[in-house]
RNA sequence: GGGCUUAUAGCUCAGUUGGUUAGAGCGCACGCCUGAUAAGCGUGAGGUCGCUAGUUCAAAUCUAGCUAGGCCCA
């Protein structure tokens, strides 16, 4: 016996119950045990940053991960189920700084690096626990006690191994370069960091400055800059040698300016062009720098150099060059032997030797600089510009460009190899390949150092005497090389500050080498995981069994240059092969209206809110049904739509259980052979098995959104055709083979659906399974997730039968359409429907299954016809508006003529697009409107060559039947109001006017059968229910009571 | 400026290798059902498939250009 199932269901409550059940019955471990000898399937988890609670955007990726893990679990695969946490990096430091109220690196130093690093570790531990609990709530089945942490010793030391390999190939170098720099972090930003979310639309003050020529004191170069603070570091001006320049005479003040010919529109006041020249004519001109008086500028020669990138699209065509403040500027300094001045410290403050600027922040000195330039008479004009400017992804502060020493991996030696490796991977969507290749073609060297505290300790030891540096490849090697500090370090993780105490002997000069103070780029931490978490170094056999991963899935936009990139780079260096075979990318989660979710905008939905209010199965359905290539609009509105679909499944299940209990149906004992099933059952089974087949294909190709589309269609068909068409088979009394067939089929439909959907909707399918299957079959697997994934029986996919039912459904749809058009409700029986099919085959199907159509449409007869001319005629009318404009006064003649012509002939001509001659007037077919006019008593509907024609004449007999059906419906309502059970039999007493007696008499059996009643005399006292009912225009008094 | 990508109904999206009159859900209108019922179902309206040109017997689909948006790189 089944547990009764209410049609009202609380999915969230149900999910909590199933979580408890899985926990208590240890289902996940039973699954692992069951599959331990199965073929391996290697999923590799991209680590989630353990820095905050999980968001609904994380839940998308984690749902996909879980879905494919669960599917492969049902295929019997042995898996690792290892989740990963990303632990190290600036994002954690930033949150900890916030907690502690720190403003800068100085605060951290004061607080103590050891305590600070510990606080970072603590934060990671705290949030990894929060995320673990949230993931469990999502139904994410992982080996939670065995999650990997990128801060682990093994992870860090495996990166050391990688870096040493790089060094052996000569790829590690210290770069002296201008880098984008965040004054708030006190650190450089790598390309990757800025590219992700760095650029903002900002408005800045700009200034046009006059650089007077040394040789000609009344002539000046006009130079434009958007970063006035860098003028203090100017050492050159650049022109494009091919471009056209002009020398203009300023009328107001007799002096001359040089600028690009195309940019004279920036000039103020009257001017006159006195000379045209090429950029090359300006080369080598010496000029007075804008801040020659600063001590830092002492001895610097300023002159004009050439640069191809100079354009005349904005500014003046003469570019201010400050090699200490710009990347390109710095590169130019190497080619042109110009001076390099680096003006600011790590917080963006001017260094010594900058006079009034010293100690001031470079981002706050605009007005002082402008005043100074005006005083010196070299300010031409001040303006402003709105442009995209790089900012810090954490602080939002504007970046400055600063000359620093950073450590890099040279990517040139592996660029070609990496591109080959990319080709080994299956990218979903396929354009992922092109995106990754584009990034690889353009990638610069990888900056791996950061002047911060919490992260990988870069294993680079540099000699204080000779500058020679060495890369250490692991803990043992370090121990062997250590000449100082090992004792203090022993027992600590390889993090700052303890690691910094260790000194080694320089292998070149024998002096002491110390570790560089920098920490590593966090993408090193994540990129190494196919090696570290699979124990590449510590258990190589194990690694061989699991590497490469079969599958990874992550959010697309950033990862081409982040995780995918670091995975590929590191694996190319270590093994020259791809670390994963297939990658499925998904886009971003937006709010319901497509806007970014932001806490501050109030449109963000925290994970726990969504889980508690919509339920995680609904969320999982939403994630899996969506094409992952595009952004997902997440919200309670879309969730409601999905909830309704889930209710359809639930209601089918509840319907089955209700009736199976009444009839004590047991699917394990009362099986029905395929040959004994009726057409409808066989059709349902054909659908179901086709679904299994397609579901496997979709899971195997990682396209679950296709699966979900098919599922939604199947669910609709099963609910609105199979169950509805079969309802009477369940209601009828007795337990014949037809009824058993219905139960058996519906049981199989439900069981198959929940088995196929179990990976996607793990909770509701489990809940259904526990009752549907386990209540009657104690030998079945203990959980829906411990079953084997269903196998399609292709012999049951009867395509002819599928076609057959399709045409029946079509005929029914058209019949309904006709009824709607005639405004006659289904309850009123009609005598006949004529139907025009398109092939002999279809006619055969209709004849064979005519009963189903008749029942659905409540019609007495269906007739197949070929020629519909007896029922409808075509009628041609002119399009008065368009034709009237053309022929004007001839209209009446045309109307008359058209009326007299045979509609059929006109329709045919119009169809062919031929002009018609009507009473001597040529009429364009576009000016004729063809209508189908039904003859009397006829309603016709046409669709794609099919025609359904309803005879809407209602005889007395049909009318009577309609009345009785009305009465039946009222009695059914009474039964329900009285809380009778659906199978209670009743005594019925009617007091009706004479006019209805005959109608009742004619349909007596129908009335009694439908209401489970027998006529009986009941006095008003005995009657449980008495009601006056309006039927037609008469009143009937109904008394009923249970017997 | 370069790469990738998108443009289909009021909204969110399908449309596999070109092939009858381009589909679904939601919303809307009208209605049905009342033994899945604070549910369920049907019918309908609504689209020159961003624009232009080309290839083809045939283009939402292929090609080129243009316009607008997104992501990325300069």
PDB file of N, CA and C in Angstrom, chain A residues 595-671:
ATOM      1  N   UNK A 595      19.260  42.583 -15.073  1.00  0.00           N
ATOM      2  CA  UNK A 595      20.266  43.504 -14.535  1.00  0.00           C
ATOM      3  C   UNK A 595      21.242  42.755 -13.620  1.00  0.00           C
ATOM      4  N   UNK A 596      22.418  43.323 -13.455  1.00  0.00           N
ATOM      5  CA  UNK A 596      23.389  42.745 -12.528  1.00  0.00           C
ATOM      6  C   UNK A 596      22.800  42.697 -11.123  1.00  0.00           C
ATOM      7  N   UNK A 597      23.091  41.622 -10.412  1.00  0.00           N
ATOM      8  CA  UNK A 597      22.665  41.568  -9.011  1.00  0.00           C
ATOM      9  C   UNK A 597      23.701  42.275  -8.147  1.00  0.00           C
ATOM     10  N   UNK A 598      23.222  43.204  -7.334  1.00  0.00           N
ATOM     11  CA  UNK A 598      24.132  43.893  -6.420  1.00  0.00           C
ATOM     12  C   UNK A 598      23.454  44.014  -5.067  1.00  0.00           C
ATOM     13  N   UNK A 599      24.222  43.748  -4.045  1.00  0.00           N
ATOM     14  CA  UNK A 599      23.673  43.915  -2.697  1.00  0.00           C
ATOM     15  C   UNK A 599      23.156  45.339  -2.522  1.00  0.00           C
ATOM     16  N   UNK A 600      23.950  46.288  -3.009  1.00  0.00           N
ATOM     17  CA  UNK A 600      23.586  47.702  -2.791  1.00  0.00           C
ATOM     18  C   UNK A 600      22.320  48.074  -3.573  1.00  0.00           C
ATOM     19  N   UNK A 601      22.094  47.433  -4.730  1.00  0.00           N
ATOM     20  CA  UNK A 601      20.908  47.750  -5.525  1.00  0.00           C
ATOM     21  C   UNK A 601      19.667  47.060  -4.974  1.00  0.00           C
ATOM     22  N   UNK A 602      19.874  46.149  -4.024  1.00  0.00           N
ATOM     23  CA  UNK A 602      18.749  45.482  -3.385  1.00  0.00           C
ATOM     24  C   UNK A 602      18.116  44.391  -4.229  1.00  0.00           C
ATOM     25  N   UNK A 603      18.754  44.043  -5.349  1.00  0.00           N
ATOM     26  CA  UNK A 603      18.164  43.017  -6.195  1.00  0.00           C
ATOM     27  C   UNK A 603      18.902  41.680  -6.108  1.00  0.00           C
ATOM     28  N   UNK A 604      19.855  41.603  -5.198  1.00  0.00           N
ATOM     29  CA  UNK A 604      20.582  40.343  -5.026  1.00  0.00           C
ATOM     30  C   UNK A 604      19.726  39.377  -4.207  1.00  0.00           C
ATOM     31  N   UNK A 605      19.739  38.119  -4.587  1.00  0.00           N
ATOM     32  CA  UNK A 605      19.019  37.108  -3.819  1.00  0.00           C
ATOM     33  C   UNK A 605      20.053  36.184  -3.184  1.00  0.00           C
ATOM     34  N   UNK A 606      20.163  36.216  -1.848  1.00  0.00           N
ATOM     35  CA  UNK A 606      21.139  35.319  -1.204  1.00  0.00           C
ATOM     36  C   UNK A 606      20.703  33.869  -1.403  1.00  0.00           C
ATOM     37  N   UNK A 607      21.683  32.989  -1.450  1.00  0.00           N
ATOM     38  CA  UNK A 607      21.390  31.585  -1.697  1.00  0.00           C
ATOM     39  C   UNK A 607      20.337  31.032  -0.744  1.00  0.00           C
ATOM     40  N   UNK A 608      20.499  31.333   0.541  1.00  0.00           N
ATOM     41  CA  UNK A 608      19.590  30.706   1.516  1.00  0.00           C
ATOM     42  C   UNK A 608      18.150  31.193   1.359  1.00  0.00           C
ATOM     43  N   UNK A 609      17.992  32.449   0.929  1.00  0.00           N
ATOM     44  CA  UNK A 609      16.642  32.964   0.657  1.00  0.00           C
ATOM     45  C   UNK A 609      15.983  32.162  -0.452  1.00  0.00           C
ATOM     46  N   UNK A 610      16.728  32.006  -1.538  1.00  0.00           N
ATOM     47  CA  UNK A 610      16.203  31.268  -2.684  1.00  0.00           C
ATOM     48  C   UNK A 610      15.888  29.829  -2.270  1.00  0.00           C
ATOM     49  N   UNK A 611      16.812  29.213  -1.550  1.00  0.00           N
ATOM     50  CA  UNK A 611      16.626  27.811  -1.164  1.00  0.00           C
ATOM     51  C   UNK A 611      15.399  27.647  -0.271  1.00  0.00           C
ATOM     52  N   UNK A 612      15.217  28.582   0.661  1.00  0.00           N
ATOM     53  CA  UNK A 612      14.104  28.452   1.606  1.00  0.00           C
ATOM     54  C   UNK A 612      12.764  28.833   1.002  1.00  0.00           C
ATOM     55  N   UNK A 613      12.788  29.670  -0.026  1.00  0.00           N
ATOM     56  CA  UNK A 613      11.511  30.139  -0.553  1.00  0.00           C
ATOM     57  C   UNK A 613      11.068  29.452  -1.832  1.00  0.00           C
ATOM     58  N   UNK A 614      11.996  29.210  -2.734  1.00  0.00           N
ATOM     59  CA  UNK A 614      11.578  28.506  -3.948  1.00  0.00           C
ATOM     60  C   UNK A 614      11.922  27.028  -3.907  1.00  0.00           C
ATOM     61  N   UNK A 615      12.874  26.682  -3.080  1.00  0.00           N
ATOM     62  CA  UNK A 615      13.293  25.281  -3.017  1.00  0.00           C
ATOM     63  C   UNK A 615      14.410  25.018  -4.010  1.00  0.00           C
ATOM     64  N   UNK A 616      15.320  24.117  -3.653  1.00  0.00           N
ATOM     65  CA  UNK A 616      16.492  23.945  -4.517  1.00  0.00           C
ATOM     66  C   UNK A 616      16.193  23.123  -5.766  1.00  0.00           C
ATOM     67  N   UNK A 617      15.196  22.243  -5.721  1.00  0.00           N
ATOM     68  CA  UNK A 617      14.855  21.530  -6.961  1.00  0.00           C
ATOM     69  C   UNK A 617      14.398  22.516  -8.029  1.00  0.00           C
ATOM     70  N   UNK A 618      13.609  23.480  -7.619  1.00  0.00           N
ATOM     71  CA  UNK A 618      13.170  24.503  -8.568  1.00  0.00           C
ATOM     72  C   UNK A 618      14.372  25.262  -9.115  1.00  0.00           C
ATOM     73  N   UNK A 619      15.296  25.608  -8.210  1.00  0.00           N
ATOM     74  CA  UNK A 619      16.507  26.304  -8.658  1.00  0.00           C
ATOM     75  C   UNK A 619      17.281  25.439  -9.637  1.00  0.00           C
ATOM     76  N   UNK A 620      17.421  24.180  -9.297  1.00  0.00           N
ATOM     77  CA  UNK A 620      18.202  23.269 -10.158  1.00  0.00           C
ATOM     78  C   UNK A 620      17.522  23.119 -11.512  1.00  0.00           C
ATOM     79  N   UNK A 621      16.202  23.082 -11.498  1.00  0.00           N
ATOM     80  CA  UNK A 621      15.459  22.981 -12.770  1.00  0.00           C
ATOM     81  C   UNK A 621      15.744  24.225 -13.620  1.00  0.00           C
ATOM     82  N   UNK A 622      15.697  25.385 -12.949  1.00  0.00           N
ATOM     83  CA  UNK A 622      15.935  26.637 -13.654  1.00  0.00           C
ATOM     84  C   UNK A 622      17.336  26.651 -14.269  1.00  0.00           C
ATOM     85  N   UNK A 623      18.321  26.250 -13.498  1.00  0.00           N
ATOM     86  CA  UNK A 623      19.705  26.253 -13.996  1.00  0.00           C
ATOM     87  C   UNK A 623      19.886  25.270 -15.151  1.00  0.00           C
ATOM     88  N   UNK A 624      19.297  24.108 -15.024  1.00  0.00           N
ATOM     89  CA  UNK A 624      19.582  23.083 -16.036  1.00  0.00           C
ATOM     90  C   UNK A 624      18.758  23.301 -17.298  1.00  0.00           C
ATOM     91  N   UNK A 625      17.619  23.965 -17.179  1.00  0.00           N
ATOM     92  CA  UNK A 625      16.777  24.152 -18.363  1.00  0.00           C
ATOM     93  C   UNK A 625      17.289  25.294 -19.225  1.00  0.00           C
ATOM     94  N   UNK A 626      18.237  26.052 -18.686  1.00  0.00           N
ATOM     95  CA  UNK A 626      18.672  27.246 -19.401  1.00  0.00           C
ATOM     96  C   UNK A 626      19.888  26.933 -20.268  1.00  0.00           C
ATOM     97  N   UNK A 627      19.914  27.503 -21.461  1.00  0.00           N
ATOM     98  CA  UNK A 627      21.082  27.374 -22.320  1.00  0.00           C
ATOM     99  C   UNK A 627      22.270  28.055 -21.627  1.00  0.00           C
ATOM    100  N   UNK A 628      23.274  27.279 -21.245  1.00  0.00           N
ATOM    101  CA  UNK A 628      24.336  27.833 -20.387  1.00  0.00           C
ATOM    102  C   UNK A 628      25.187  28.895 -21.071  1.00  0.00           C
ATOM    103  N   UNK A 629      25.059  28.967 -22.383  1.00  0.00           N
ATOM    104  CA  UNK A 629      25.839  29.945 -23.120  1.00  0.00           C
ATOM    105  C   UNK A 629      25.410  31.377 -22.789  1.00  0.00           C
ATOM    106  N   UNK A 630      24.160  31.532 -22.379  1.00  0.00           N
ATOM    107  CA  UNK A 630      23.627  32.876 -22.161  1.00  0.00           C
ATOM    108  C   UNK A 630      23.346  33.142 -20.687  1.00  0.00           C
ATOM    109  N   UNK A 631      23.316  34.422 -20.352  1.00  0.00           N
ATOM    110  CA  UNK A 631      23.042  34.803 -18.977  1.00  0.00           C
ATOM    111  C   UNK A 631      21.658  34.326 -18.548  1.00  0.00           C
ATOM    112  N   UNK A 632      21.565  34.036 -17.262  1.00  0.00           N
ATOM    113  CA  UNK A 632      20.314  33.512 -16.711  1.00  0.00           C
ATOM    114  C   UNK A 632      19.648  34.589 -15.866  1.00  0.00           C
ATOM    115  N   UNK A 633      18.397  34.857 -16.158  1.00  0.00           N
ATOM    116  CA  UNK A 633      17.656  35.823 -15.339  1.00  0.00           C
ATOM    117  C   UNK A 633      16.971  35.083 -14.196  1.00  0.00           C
ATOM    118  N   UNK A 634      17.506  35.276 -13.015  1.00  0.00           N
ATOM    119  CA  UNK A 634      17.087  34.505 -11.863  1.00  0.00           C
ATOM    120  C   UNK A 634      16.129  35.304 -10.996  1.00  0.00           C
ATOM    121  N   UNK A 635      15.026  34.672 -10.578  1.00  0.00           N
ATOM    122  CA  UNK A 635      14.121  35.391  -9.689  1.00  0.00           C
ATOM    123  C   UNK A 635      12.898  34.568  -9.335  1.00  0.00           C
ATOM    124  N   UNK A 636      12.056  35.136  -8.501  1.00  0.00           N
ATOM    125  CA  UNK A 636      10.891  34.395  -8.010  1.00  0.00           C
ATOM    126  C   UNK A 636       9.825  34.231  -9.082  1.00  0.00           C
ATOM    127  N   UNK A 637       9.764  35.164 -10.034  1.00  0.00           N
ATOM    128  CA  UNK A 637       8.820  35.039 -11.144  1.00  0.00           C
ATOM    129  C   UNK A 637       9.082  33.783 -11.973  1.00  0.00           C
ATOM    130  N   UNK A 638      10.283  33.686 -12.551  1.00  0.00           N
ATOM    131  CA  UNK A 638      10.628  32.470 -13.297  1.00  0.00           C
ATOM    132  C   UNK A 638      10.509  31.209 -12.433  1.00  0.00           C
ATOM    133  N   UNK A 639      10.799  31.340 -11.145  1.00  0.00           N
ATOM    134  CA  UNK A 639      10.727  30.175 -10.270  1.00  0.00           C
ATOM    135  C   UNK A 639       9.299  29.657 -10.155  1.00  0.00           C
ATOM    136  N   UNK A 640       8.343  30.570 -10.159  1.00  0.00           N
ATOM    137  CA  UNK A 640       6.940  30.174 -10.065  1.00  0.00           C
ATOM    138  C   UNK A 640       6.506  29.352 -11.267  1.00  0.00           C
ATOM    139  N   UNK A 641       6.990  29.762 -12.442  1.00  0.00           N
ATOM    140  CA  UNK A 641       6.669  29.006 -13.648  1.00  0.00           C
ATOM    141  C   UNK A 641       7.155  27.564 -13.517  1.00  0.00           C
ATOM    142  N   UNK A 642       8.343  27.450 -13.002  1.00  0.00           N
ATOM    143  CA  UNK A 642       8.937  26.118 -12.866  1.00  0.00           C
ATOM    144  C   UNK A 642       8.213  25.309 -11.804  1.00  0.00           C
ATOM    145  N   UNK A 643       7.828  25.990 -10.729  1.00  0.00           N
ATOM    146  CA  UNK A 643       7.099  25.321  -9.669  1.00  0.00           C
ATOM    147  C   UNK A 643       5.812  24.695 -10.210  1.00  0.00           C
ATOM    148  N   UNK A 644       5.157  25.395 -11.137  1.00  0.00           N
ATOM    149  CA  UNK A 644       3.931  24.867 -11.720  1.00  0.00           C
ATOM    150  C   UNK A 644       4.204  23.580 -12.488  1.00  0.00           C
ATOM    151  N   UNK A 645       5.306  23.557 -13.196  1.00  0.00           N
ATOM    152  CA  UNK A 645       5.651  22.352 -13.947  1.00  0.00           C
ATOM    153  C   UNK A 645       5.953  21.211 -12.995  1.00  0.00           C
ATOM    154  N   UNK A 646       6.611  21.552 -11.883  1.00  0.00           N
ATOM    155  CA  UNK A 646       6.930  20.513 -10.925  1.00  0.00           C
ATOM    156  C   UNK A 646       5.625  19.964 -10.326  1.00  0.00           C
ATOM    157  N   UNK A 647       4.658  20.839 -10.151  1.00  0.00           N
ATOM    158  CA  UNK A 647       3.362  20.390  -9.626  1.00  0.00           C
ATOM    159  C   UNK A 647       2.661  19.418 -10.583  1.00  0.00           C
ATOM    160  N   UNK A 648       2.879  19.617 -11.861  1.00  0.00           N
ATOM    161  CA  UNK A 648       2.293  18.687 -12.827  1.00  0.00           C
ATOM    162  C   UNK A 648       2.812  17.275 -12.573  1.00  0.00           C
ATOM    163  N   UNK A 649       4.118  17.174 -12.399  1.00  0.00           N
ATOM    164  CA  UNK A 649       4.702  15.866 -12.084  1.00  0.00           C
ATOM    165  C   UNK A 649       4.113  15.336 -10.781  1.00  0.00           C
ATOM    166  N   UNK A 650       4.063  16.217  -9.810  1.00  0.00           N
ATOM    167  CA  UNK A 650       3.568  15.815  -8.501  1.00  0.00           C
ATOM    168  C   UNK A 650       2.104  15.343  -8.579  1.00  0.00           C
ATOM    169  N   UNK A 651       1.310  16.082  -9.333  1.00  0.00           N
ATOM    170  CA  UNK A 651      -0.106  15.732  -9.432  1.00  0.00           C
ATOM    171  C   UNK A 651      -0.324  14.416 -10.151  1.00  0.00           C
ATOM    172  N   UNK A 652       0.501  14.125 -11.132  1.00  0.00           N
ATOM    173  CA  UNK A 652       0.402  12.823 -11.793  1.00  0.00           C
ATOM    174  C   UNK A 652       0.673  11.708 -10.787  1.00  0.00           C
ATOM    175  N   UNK A 653       1.696  11.961  -9.988  1.00  0.00           N
ATOM    176  CA  UNK A 653       2.073  10.989  -8.958  1.00  0.00           C
ATOM    177  C   UNK A 653       0.965  10.842  -7.918  1.00  0.00           C
ATOM    178  N   UNK A 654       0.445  11.984  -7.487  1.00  0.00           N
ATOM    179  CA  UNK A 654      -0.615  11.962  -6.481  1.00  0.00           C
ATOM    180  C   UNK A 654      -1.873  11.268  -7.030  1.00  0.00           C
ATOM    181  N   UNK A 655      -2.165  11.510  -8.287  1.00  0.00           N
ATOM    182  CA  UNK A 655      -3.301  10.868  -8.942  1.00  0.00           C
ATOM    183  C   UNK A 655      -3.135   9.346  -8.950  1.00  0.00           C
ATOM    184  N   UNK A 656      -1.957   8.919  -9.352  1.00  0.00           N
ATOM    185  CA  UNK A 656      -1.685   7.477  -9.408  1.00  0.00           C
ATOM    186  C   UNK A 656      -1.865   6.842  -8.027  1.00  0.00           C
ATOM    187  N   UNK A 657      -1.264   7.468  -7.040  1.00  0.00           N
ATOM    188  CA  UNK A 657      -1.290   6.876  -5.703  1.00  0.00           C
ATOM    189  C   UNK A 657      -2.722   6.804  -5.164  1.00  0.00           C
ATOM    190  N   UNK A 658      -3.484   7.855  -5.404  1.00  0.00           N
ATOM    191  CA  UNK A 658      -4.867   7.874  -4.912  1.00  0.00           C
ATOM    192  C   UNK A 658      -5.646   6.657  -5.414  1.00  0.00           C
ATOM    193  N   UNK A 659      -5.560   6.410  -6.723  1.00  0.00           N
ATOM    194  CA  UNK A 659      -6.361   5.323  -7.280  1.00  0.00           C
ATOM    195  C   UNK A 659      -5.735   3.956  -7.056  1.00  0.00           C
ATOM    196  N   UNK A 660      -4.408   3.897  -7.105  1.00  0.00           N
ATOM    197  CA  UNK A 660      -3.746   2.614  -6.870  1.00  0.00           C
ATOM    198  C   UNK A 660      -4.083   2.104  -5.469  1.00  0.00           C
ATOM    199  N   UNK A 661      -4.207   3.027  -4.523  1.00  0.00           N
ATOM    200  CA  UNK A 661      -4.573   2.630  -3.155  1.00  0.00           C
ATOM    201  C   UNK A 661      -6.000   2.114  -3.100  1.00  0.00           C
ATOM    202  N   UNK A 662      -6.909   2.770  -3.815  1.00  0.00           N
ATOM    203  CA  UNK A 662      -8.298   2.333  -3.811  1.00  0.00           C
ATOM    204  C   UNK A 662      -8.398   0.914  -4.345  1.00  0.00           C
ATOM    205  N   UNK A 663      -7.657   0.655  -5.409  1.00  0.00           N
ATOM    206  CA  UNK A 663      -7.740  -0.662  -6.046  1.00  0.00           C
ATOM    207  C   UNK A 663      -6.693  -1.638  -5.520  1.00  0.00           C
ATOM    208  N   UNK A 664      -5.949  -1.188  -4.507  1.00  0.00           N
ATOM    209  CA  UNK A 664      -4.869  -2.009  -3.969  1.00  0.00           C
ATOM    210  C   UNK A 664      -3.989  -2.563  -5.075  1.00  0.00           C
ATOM    211  N   UNK A 665      -3.615  -1.667  -5.948  1.00  0.00           N
ATOM    212  CA  UNK A 665      -2.790  -2.090  -7.083  1.00  0.00           C
ATOM    213  C   UNK A 665      -1.333  -2.241  -6.640  1.00  0.00           C
ATOM    214  N   UNK A 666      -0.701  -3.336  -7.056  1.00  0.00           N
ATOM    215  CA  UNK A 666       0.701  -3.582  -6.706  1.00  0.00           C
ATOM    216  C   UNK A 666       1.499  -3.861  -7.983  1.00  0.00           C
ATOM    217  N   UNK A 667       2.320  -2.924  -8.410  1.00  0.00           N
ATOM    218  CA  UNK A 667       3.021  -3.078  -9.697  1.00  0.00           C
ATOM    219  C   UNK A 667       3.999  -4.248  -9.722  1.00  0.00           C
ATOM    220  N   UNK A 668       4.405  -4.723  -8.567  1.00  0.00           N
ATOM    221  CA  UNK A 668       5.337  -5.858  -8.580  1.00  0.00           C
ATOM    222  C   UNK A 668       4.602  -7.165  -8.862  1.00  0.00           C
ATOM    223  N   UNK A 669       3.341  -7.214  -8.507  1.00  0.00           N
ATOM    224  CA  UNK A 669       2.596  -8.465  -8.696  1.00  0.00           C
ATOM    225  C   UNK A 669       1.684  -8.392  -9.917  1.00  0.00           C
ATOM    226  N   UNK A 670       1.077  -7.240 -10.125  1.00  0.00           N
ATOM    227  CA  UNK A 670       0.094  -7.144 -11.212  1.00  0.00           C
ATOM    228  C   UNK A 670       0.708  -6.505 -12.455  1.00  0.00           C
ATOM    229  N   UNK A 671       1.695  -7.201 -13.002  1.00  0.00           N
ATOM    230  CA  UNK A 671       2.311  -6.695 -14.225  1.00  0.00           C
ATOM    231  C   UNK A 671       1.440  -7.073 -15.413  1.00  0.00           C
TER     232      UNK A 671
END
